[in-house]
PDB file of C-alpha atoms in Angstrom:
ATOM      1  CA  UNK T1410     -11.641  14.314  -2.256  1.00 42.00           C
ATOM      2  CA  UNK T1411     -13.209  12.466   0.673  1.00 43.00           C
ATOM      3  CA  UNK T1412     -14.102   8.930  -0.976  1.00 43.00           C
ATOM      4  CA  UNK T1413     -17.027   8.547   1.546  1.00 42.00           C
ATOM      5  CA  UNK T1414     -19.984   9.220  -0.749  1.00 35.00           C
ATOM      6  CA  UNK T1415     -21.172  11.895  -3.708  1.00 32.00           C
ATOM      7  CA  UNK T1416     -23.555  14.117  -3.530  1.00 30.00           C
ATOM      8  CA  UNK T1417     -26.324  11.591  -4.512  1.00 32.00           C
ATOM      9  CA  UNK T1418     -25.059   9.943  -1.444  1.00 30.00           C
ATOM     10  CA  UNK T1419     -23.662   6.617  -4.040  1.00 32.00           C
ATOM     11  CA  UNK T1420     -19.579   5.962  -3.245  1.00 35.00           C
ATOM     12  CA  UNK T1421     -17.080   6.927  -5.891  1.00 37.00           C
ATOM     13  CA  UNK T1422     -15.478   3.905  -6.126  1.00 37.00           C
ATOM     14  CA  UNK T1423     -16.097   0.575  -4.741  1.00 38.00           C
ATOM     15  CA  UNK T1424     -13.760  -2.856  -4.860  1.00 37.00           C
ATOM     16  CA  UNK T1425     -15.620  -3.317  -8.252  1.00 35.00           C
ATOM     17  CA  UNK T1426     -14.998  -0.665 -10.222  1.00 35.00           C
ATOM     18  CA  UNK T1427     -11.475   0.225 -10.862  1.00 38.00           C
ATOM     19  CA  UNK T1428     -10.888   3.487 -12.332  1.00 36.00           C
ATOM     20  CA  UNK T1429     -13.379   5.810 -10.951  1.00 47.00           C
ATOM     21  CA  UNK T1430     -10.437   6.297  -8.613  1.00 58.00           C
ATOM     22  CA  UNK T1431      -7.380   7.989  -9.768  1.00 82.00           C
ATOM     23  CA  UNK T1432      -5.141   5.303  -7.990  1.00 93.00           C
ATOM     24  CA  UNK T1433      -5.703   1.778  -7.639  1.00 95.00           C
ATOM     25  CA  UNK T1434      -3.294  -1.081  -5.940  1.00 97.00           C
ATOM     26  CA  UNK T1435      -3.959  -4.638  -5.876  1.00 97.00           C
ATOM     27  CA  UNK T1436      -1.485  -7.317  -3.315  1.00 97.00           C
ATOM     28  CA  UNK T1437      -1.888 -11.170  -3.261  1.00 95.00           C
ATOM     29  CA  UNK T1438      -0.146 -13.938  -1.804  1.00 94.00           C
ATOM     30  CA  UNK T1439      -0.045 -16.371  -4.716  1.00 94.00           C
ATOM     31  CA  UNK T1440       2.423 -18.723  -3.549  1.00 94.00           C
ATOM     32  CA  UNK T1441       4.854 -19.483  -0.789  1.00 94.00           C
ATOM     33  CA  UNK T1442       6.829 -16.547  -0.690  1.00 94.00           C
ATOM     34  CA  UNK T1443       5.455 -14.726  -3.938  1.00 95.00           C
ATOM     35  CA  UNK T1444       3.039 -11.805  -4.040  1.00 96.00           C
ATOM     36  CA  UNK T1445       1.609 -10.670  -7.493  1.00 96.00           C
ATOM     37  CA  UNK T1446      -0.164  -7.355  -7.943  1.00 97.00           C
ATOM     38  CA  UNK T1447      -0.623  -4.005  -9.624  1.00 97.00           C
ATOM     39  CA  UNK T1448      -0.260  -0.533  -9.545  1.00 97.00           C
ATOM     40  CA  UNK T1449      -2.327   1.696 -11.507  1.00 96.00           C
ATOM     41  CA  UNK T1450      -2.848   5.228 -11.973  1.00 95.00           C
ATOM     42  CA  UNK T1451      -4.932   6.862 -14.902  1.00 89.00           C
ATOM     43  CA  UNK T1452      -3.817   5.077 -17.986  1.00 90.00           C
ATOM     44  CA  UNK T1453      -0.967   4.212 -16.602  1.00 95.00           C
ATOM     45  CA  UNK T1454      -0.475   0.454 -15.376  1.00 96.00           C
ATOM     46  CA  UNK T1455       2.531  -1.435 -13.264  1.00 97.00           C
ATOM     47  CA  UNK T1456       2.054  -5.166 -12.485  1.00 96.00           C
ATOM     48  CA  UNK T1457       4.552  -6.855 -10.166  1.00 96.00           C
ATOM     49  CA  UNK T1458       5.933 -10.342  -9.050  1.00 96.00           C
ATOM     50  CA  UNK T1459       7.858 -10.125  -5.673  1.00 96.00           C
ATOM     51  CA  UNK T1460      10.131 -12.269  -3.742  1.00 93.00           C
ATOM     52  CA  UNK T1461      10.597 -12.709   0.184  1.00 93.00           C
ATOM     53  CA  UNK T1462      13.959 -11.770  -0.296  1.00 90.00           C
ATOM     54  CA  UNK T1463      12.878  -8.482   0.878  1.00 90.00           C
ATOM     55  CA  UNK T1464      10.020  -7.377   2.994  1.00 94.00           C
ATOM     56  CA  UNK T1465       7.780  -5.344   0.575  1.00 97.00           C
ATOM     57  CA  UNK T1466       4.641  -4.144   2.513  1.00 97.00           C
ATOM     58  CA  UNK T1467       6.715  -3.469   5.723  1.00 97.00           C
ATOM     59  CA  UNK T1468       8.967  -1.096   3.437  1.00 97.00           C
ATOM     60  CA  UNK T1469       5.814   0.569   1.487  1.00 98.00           C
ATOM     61  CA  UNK T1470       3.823   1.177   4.905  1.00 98.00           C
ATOM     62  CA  UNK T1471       7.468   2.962   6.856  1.00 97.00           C
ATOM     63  CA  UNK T1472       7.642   5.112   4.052  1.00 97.00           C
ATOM     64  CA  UNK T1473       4.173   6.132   3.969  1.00 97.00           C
ATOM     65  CA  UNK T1474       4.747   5.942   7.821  1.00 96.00           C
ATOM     66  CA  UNK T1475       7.694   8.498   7.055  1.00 94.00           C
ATOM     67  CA  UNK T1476       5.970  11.341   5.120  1.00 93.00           C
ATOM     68  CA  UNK T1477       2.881  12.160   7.726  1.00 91.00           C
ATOM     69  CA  UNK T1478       4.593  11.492  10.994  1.00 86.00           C
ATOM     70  CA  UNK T1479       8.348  13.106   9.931  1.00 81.00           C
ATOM     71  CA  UNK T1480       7.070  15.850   7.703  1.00 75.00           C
ATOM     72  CA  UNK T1481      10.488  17.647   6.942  1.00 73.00           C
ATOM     73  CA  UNK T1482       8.409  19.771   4.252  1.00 71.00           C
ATOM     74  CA  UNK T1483       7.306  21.629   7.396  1.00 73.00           C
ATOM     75  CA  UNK T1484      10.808  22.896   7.902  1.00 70.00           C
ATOM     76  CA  UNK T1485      11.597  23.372   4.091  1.00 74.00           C
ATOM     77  CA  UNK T1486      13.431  20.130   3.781  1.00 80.00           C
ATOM     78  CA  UNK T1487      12.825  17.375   0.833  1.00 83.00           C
ATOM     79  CA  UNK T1488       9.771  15.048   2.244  1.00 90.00           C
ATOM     80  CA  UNK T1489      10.103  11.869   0.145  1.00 95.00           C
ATOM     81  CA  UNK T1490      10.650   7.834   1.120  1.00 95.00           C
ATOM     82  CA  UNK T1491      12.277   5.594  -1.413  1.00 96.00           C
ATOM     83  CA  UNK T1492      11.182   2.169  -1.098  1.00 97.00           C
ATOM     84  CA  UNK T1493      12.487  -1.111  -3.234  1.00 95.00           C
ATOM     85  CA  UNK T1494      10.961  -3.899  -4.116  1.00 95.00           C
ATOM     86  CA  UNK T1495      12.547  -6.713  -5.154  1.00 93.00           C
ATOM     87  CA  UNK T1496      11.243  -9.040  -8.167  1.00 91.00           C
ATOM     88  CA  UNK T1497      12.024 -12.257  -9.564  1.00 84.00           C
ATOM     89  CA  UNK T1498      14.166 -10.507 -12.354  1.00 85.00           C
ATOM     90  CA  UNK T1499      14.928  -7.139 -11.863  1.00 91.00           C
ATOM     91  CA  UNK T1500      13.550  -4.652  -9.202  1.00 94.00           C
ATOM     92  CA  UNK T1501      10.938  -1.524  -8.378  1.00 95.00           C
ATOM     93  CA  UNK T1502      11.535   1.560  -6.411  1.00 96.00           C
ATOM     94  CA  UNK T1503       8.808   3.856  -5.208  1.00 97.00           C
ATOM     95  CA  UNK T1504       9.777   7.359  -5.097  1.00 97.00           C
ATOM     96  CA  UNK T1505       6.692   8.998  -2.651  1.00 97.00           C
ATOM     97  CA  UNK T1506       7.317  12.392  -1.832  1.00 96.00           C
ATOM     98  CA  UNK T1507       5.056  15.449  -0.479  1.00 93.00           C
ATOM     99  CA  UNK T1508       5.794  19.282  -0.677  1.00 92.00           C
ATOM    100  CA  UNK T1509       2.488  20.379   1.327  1.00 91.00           C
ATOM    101  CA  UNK T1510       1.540  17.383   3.146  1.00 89.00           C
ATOM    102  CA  UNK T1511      -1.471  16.798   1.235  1.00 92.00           C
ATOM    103  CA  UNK T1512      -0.594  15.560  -2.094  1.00 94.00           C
ATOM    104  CA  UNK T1513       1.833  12.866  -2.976  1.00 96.00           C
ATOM    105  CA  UNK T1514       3.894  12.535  -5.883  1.00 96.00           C
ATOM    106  CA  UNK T1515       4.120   9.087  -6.727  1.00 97.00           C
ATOM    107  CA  UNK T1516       6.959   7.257  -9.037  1.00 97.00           C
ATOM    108  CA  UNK T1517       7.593   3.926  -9.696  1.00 97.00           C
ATOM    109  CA  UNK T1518      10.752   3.106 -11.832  1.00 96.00           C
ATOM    110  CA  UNK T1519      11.628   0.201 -12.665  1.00 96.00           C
ATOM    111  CA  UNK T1520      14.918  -2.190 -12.927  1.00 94.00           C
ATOM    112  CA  UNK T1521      15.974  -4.964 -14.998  1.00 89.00           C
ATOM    113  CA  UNK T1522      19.193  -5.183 -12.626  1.00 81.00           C
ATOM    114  CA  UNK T1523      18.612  -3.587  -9.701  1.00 74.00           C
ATOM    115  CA  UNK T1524      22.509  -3.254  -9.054  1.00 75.00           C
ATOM    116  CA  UNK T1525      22.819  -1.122 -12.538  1.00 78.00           C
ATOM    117  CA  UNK T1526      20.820   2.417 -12.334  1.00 78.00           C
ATOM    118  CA  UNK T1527      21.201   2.963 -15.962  1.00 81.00           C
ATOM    119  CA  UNK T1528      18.698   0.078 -16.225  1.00 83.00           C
ATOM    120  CA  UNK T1529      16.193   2.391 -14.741  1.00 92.00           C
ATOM    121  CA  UNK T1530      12.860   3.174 -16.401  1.00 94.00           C
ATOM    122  CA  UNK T1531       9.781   5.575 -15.143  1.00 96.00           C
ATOM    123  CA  UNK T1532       7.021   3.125 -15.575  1.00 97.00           C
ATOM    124  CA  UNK T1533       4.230   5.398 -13.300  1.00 97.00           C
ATOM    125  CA  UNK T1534       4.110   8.717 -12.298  1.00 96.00           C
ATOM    126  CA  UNK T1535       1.155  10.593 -10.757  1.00 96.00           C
ATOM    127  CA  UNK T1536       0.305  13.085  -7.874  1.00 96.00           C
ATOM    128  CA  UNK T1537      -2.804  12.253  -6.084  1.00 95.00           C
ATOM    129  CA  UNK T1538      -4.260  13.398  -3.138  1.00 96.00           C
ATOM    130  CA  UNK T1539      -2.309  12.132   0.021  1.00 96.00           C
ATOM    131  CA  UNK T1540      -5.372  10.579   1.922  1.00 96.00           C
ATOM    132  CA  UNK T1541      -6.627   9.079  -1.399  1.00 96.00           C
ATOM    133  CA  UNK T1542      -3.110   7.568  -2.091  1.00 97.00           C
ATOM    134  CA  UNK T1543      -2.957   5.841   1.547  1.00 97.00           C
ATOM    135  CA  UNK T1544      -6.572   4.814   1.622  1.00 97.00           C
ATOM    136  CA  UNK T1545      -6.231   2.843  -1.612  1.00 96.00           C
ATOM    137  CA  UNK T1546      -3.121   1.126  -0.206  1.00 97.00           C
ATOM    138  CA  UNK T1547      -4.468   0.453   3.001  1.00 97.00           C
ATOM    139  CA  UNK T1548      -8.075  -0.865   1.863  1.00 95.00           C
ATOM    140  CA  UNK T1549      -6.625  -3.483   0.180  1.00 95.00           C
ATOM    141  CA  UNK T1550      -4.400  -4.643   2.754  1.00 95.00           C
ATOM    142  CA  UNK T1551      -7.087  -4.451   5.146  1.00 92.00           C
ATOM    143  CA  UNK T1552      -9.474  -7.115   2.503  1.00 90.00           C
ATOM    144  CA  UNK T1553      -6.657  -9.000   2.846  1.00 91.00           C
ATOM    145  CA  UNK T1554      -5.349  -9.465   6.386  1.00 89.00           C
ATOM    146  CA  UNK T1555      -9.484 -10.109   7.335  1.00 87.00           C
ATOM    147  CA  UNK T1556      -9.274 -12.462   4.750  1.00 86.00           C
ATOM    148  CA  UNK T1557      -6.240 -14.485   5.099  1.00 86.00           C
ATOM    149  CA  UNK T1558      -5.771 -13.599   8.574  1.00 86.00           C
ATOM    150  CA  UNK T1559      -2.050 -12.844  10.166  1.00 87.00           C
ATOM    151  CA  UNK T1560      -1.417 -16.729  10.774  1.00 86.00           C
ATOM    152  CA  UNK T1561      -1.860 -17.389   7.074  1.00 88.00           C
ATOM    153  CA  UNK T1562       0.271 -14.544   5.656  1.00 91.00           C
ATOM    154  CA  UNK T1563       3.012 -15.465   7.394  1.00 90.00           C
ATOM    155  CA  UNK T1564       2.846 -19.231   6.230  1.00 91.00           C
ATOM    156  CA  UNK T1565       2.282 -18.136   2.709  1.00 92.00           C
ATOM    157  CA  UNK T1566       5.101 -15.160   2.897  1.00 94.00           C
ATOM    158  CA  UNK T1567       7.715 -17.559   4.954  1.00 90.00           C
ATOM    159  CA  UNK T1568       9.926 -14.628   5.791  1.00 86.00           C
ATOM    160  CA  UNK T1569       8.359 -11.611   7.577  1.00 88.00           C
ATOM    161  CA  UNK T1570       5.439 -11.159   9.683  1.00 91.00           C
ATOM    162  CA  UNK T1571       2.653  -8.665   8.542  1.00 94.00           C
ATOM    163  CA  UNK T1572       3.872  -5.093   9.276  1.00 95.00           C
ATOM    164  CA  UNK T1573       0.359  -5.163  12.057  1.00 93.00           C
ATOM    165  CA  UNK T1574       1.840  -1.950  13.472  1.00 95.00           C
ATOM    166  CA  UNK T1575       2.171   0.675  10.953  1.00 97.00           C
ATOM    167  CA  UNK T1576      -0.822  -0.711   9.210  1.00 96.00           C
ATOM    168  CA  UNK T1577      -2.491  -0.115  11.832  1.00 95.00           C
ATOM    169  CA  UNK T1578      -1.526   3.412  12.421  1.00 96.00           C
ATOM    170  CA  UNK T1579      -2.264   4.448   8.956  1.00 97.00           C
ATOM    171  CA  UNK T1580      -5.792   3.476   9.297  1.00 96.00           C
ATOM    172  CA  UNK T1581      -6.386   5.206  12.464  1.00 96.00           C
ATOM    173  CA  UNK T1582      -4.697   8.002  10.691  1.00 96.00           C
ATOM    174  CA  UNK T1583      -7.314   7.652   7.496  1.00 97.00           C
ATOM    175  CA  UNK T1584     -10.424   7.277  10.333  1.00 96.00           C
ATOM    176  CA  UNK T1585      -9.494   9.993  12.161  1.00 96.00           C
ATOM    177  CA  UNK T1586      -9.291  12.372   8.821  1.00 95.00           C
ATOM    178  CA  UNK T1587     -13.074  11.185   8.033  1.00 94.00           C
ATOM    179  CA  UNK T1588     -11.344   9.134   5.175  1.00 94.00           C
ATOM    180  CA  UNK T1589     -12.690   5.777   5.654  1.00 92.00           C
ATOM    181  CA  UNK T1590     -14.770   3.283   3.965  1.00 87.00           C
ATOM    182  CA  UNK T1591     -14.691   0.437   6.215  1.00 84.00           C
ATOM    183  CA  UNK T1592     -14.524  -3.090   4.084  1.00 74.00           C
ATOM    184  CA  UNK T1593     -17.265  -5.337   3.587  1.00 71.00           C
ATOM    185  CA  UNK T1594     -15.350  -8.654   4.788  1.00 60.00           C
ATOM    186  CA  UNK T1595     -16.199  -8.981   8.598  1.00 59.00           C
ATOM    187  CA  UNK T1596     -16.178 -12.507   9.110  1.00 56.00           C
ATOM    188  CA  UNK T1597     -13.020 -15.153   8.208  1.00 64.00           C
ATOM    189  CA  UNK T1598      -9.582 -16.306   9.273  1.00 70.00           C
ATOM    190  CA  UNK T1599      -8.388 -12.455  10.925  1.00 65.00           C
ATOM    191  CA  UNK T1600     -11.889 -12.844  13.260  1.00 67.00           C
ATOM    192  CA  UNK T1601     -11.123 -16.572  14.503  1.00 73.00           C
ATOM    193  CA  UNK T1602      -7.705 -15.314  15.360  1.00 68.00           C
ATOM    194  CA  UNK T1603      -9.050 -12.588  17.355  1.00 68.00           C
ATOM    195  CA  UNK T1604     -11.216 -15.340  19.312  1.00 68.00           C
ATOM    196  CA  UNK T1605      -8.754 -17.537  19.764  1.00 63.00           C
ATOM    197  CA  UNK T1606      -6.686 -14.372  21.115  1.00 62.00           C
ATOM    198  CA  UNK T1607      -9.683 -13.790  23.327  1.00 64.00           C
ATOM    199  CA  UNK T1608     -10.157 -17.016  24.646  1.00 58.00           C
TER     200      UNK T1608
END
């Protein structure tokens, strides 16, 4: 599915509408080294409250990283990235893996002690298409760096600076696959940077 436009020429989903899109992610810096969110995927929904003792999006965007620039499914081996993220109690893991290269199985199990697997349980499970998956990730990351700017996030995060470099290369990965609907925010705290880099 290319999320460009239908037939009718009208987008399939916009940053209104939720679920005319199979998958839908939502990341915000709520406090001083606390990000809230959700993951959702058809009736299937995952909200989260994470710590800086770990480095979340950094984690999320190498293992996305992992499955399009190392495809071992090329070569018959197992293509998947396991990524934790740490909570205020407990833990989730992303499982992300890819047999073809263009759809992604996605699980999400969670952990009320991260340190005790038998406290595991499958909260989401999907398989969406690959460029859909990364696009829905990646949008919202991009609303948010143009909108709280690199400065800011790591003020509010205290810990880690935003991963700018694979970020970056999974959206001129999703460009150069036609599979890119560039944001509405333009102007804010991400464009004064970029002047005052300029200057």
């Amino acid at each position: 599915m290319n999320p460009r436009a239908t037939e009718d020429g009208k987008h399939l989903f916009d940053d209104n509408t939720d679920m005319k899109f199979p998958f839908h992610f939502t990341y915000n810096l709520v406090a001083v080294g606390l990000a809230e969110g959700a993951i959702t995927a058809n009736d299937q929904k995952v909200n989260f409250r994470l710590t800086n003792n770990s480095n979340p999006l950094h984690d999320l965007l190498k293992g996305m990283i992992n499955l399009v620039f190392e495809p071992s499914h090329i070569w018959g081996e197992d293509n998947v990235s396991w990524v934790d993220w740490y909570e205020e109690n407990g833990a989730l893991k992303w499982v992300l893996s890819t047999e073809d290269g263009h759809t992604v199985h996605v699980k999400v199990i969670r952990f009320e002690d991260f340190f005790d697997e038998t406290s595991g349980k499958l909260v989401l499970e999907t398989a969406i298409g690959l460029l859909d998956f990364y696009y829905a990730i990646i949008h919202q990351l991009d609303i948010m760096l143009k909108k709280d700017g690199l400065l800011n996030y790591e003020q509010k995060w205290q810990k880690d600076e935003f991963p700018f470099t694979y970020f970056l290369l999974l959206k001129k990965h999703l460009i150069e696959k036609g599979h890119w609907i560039p944001t509405k925010e333009r102007l804010g705290t991400l464009s004064d940077e970029i002047d005052f880099l300029l200057t």
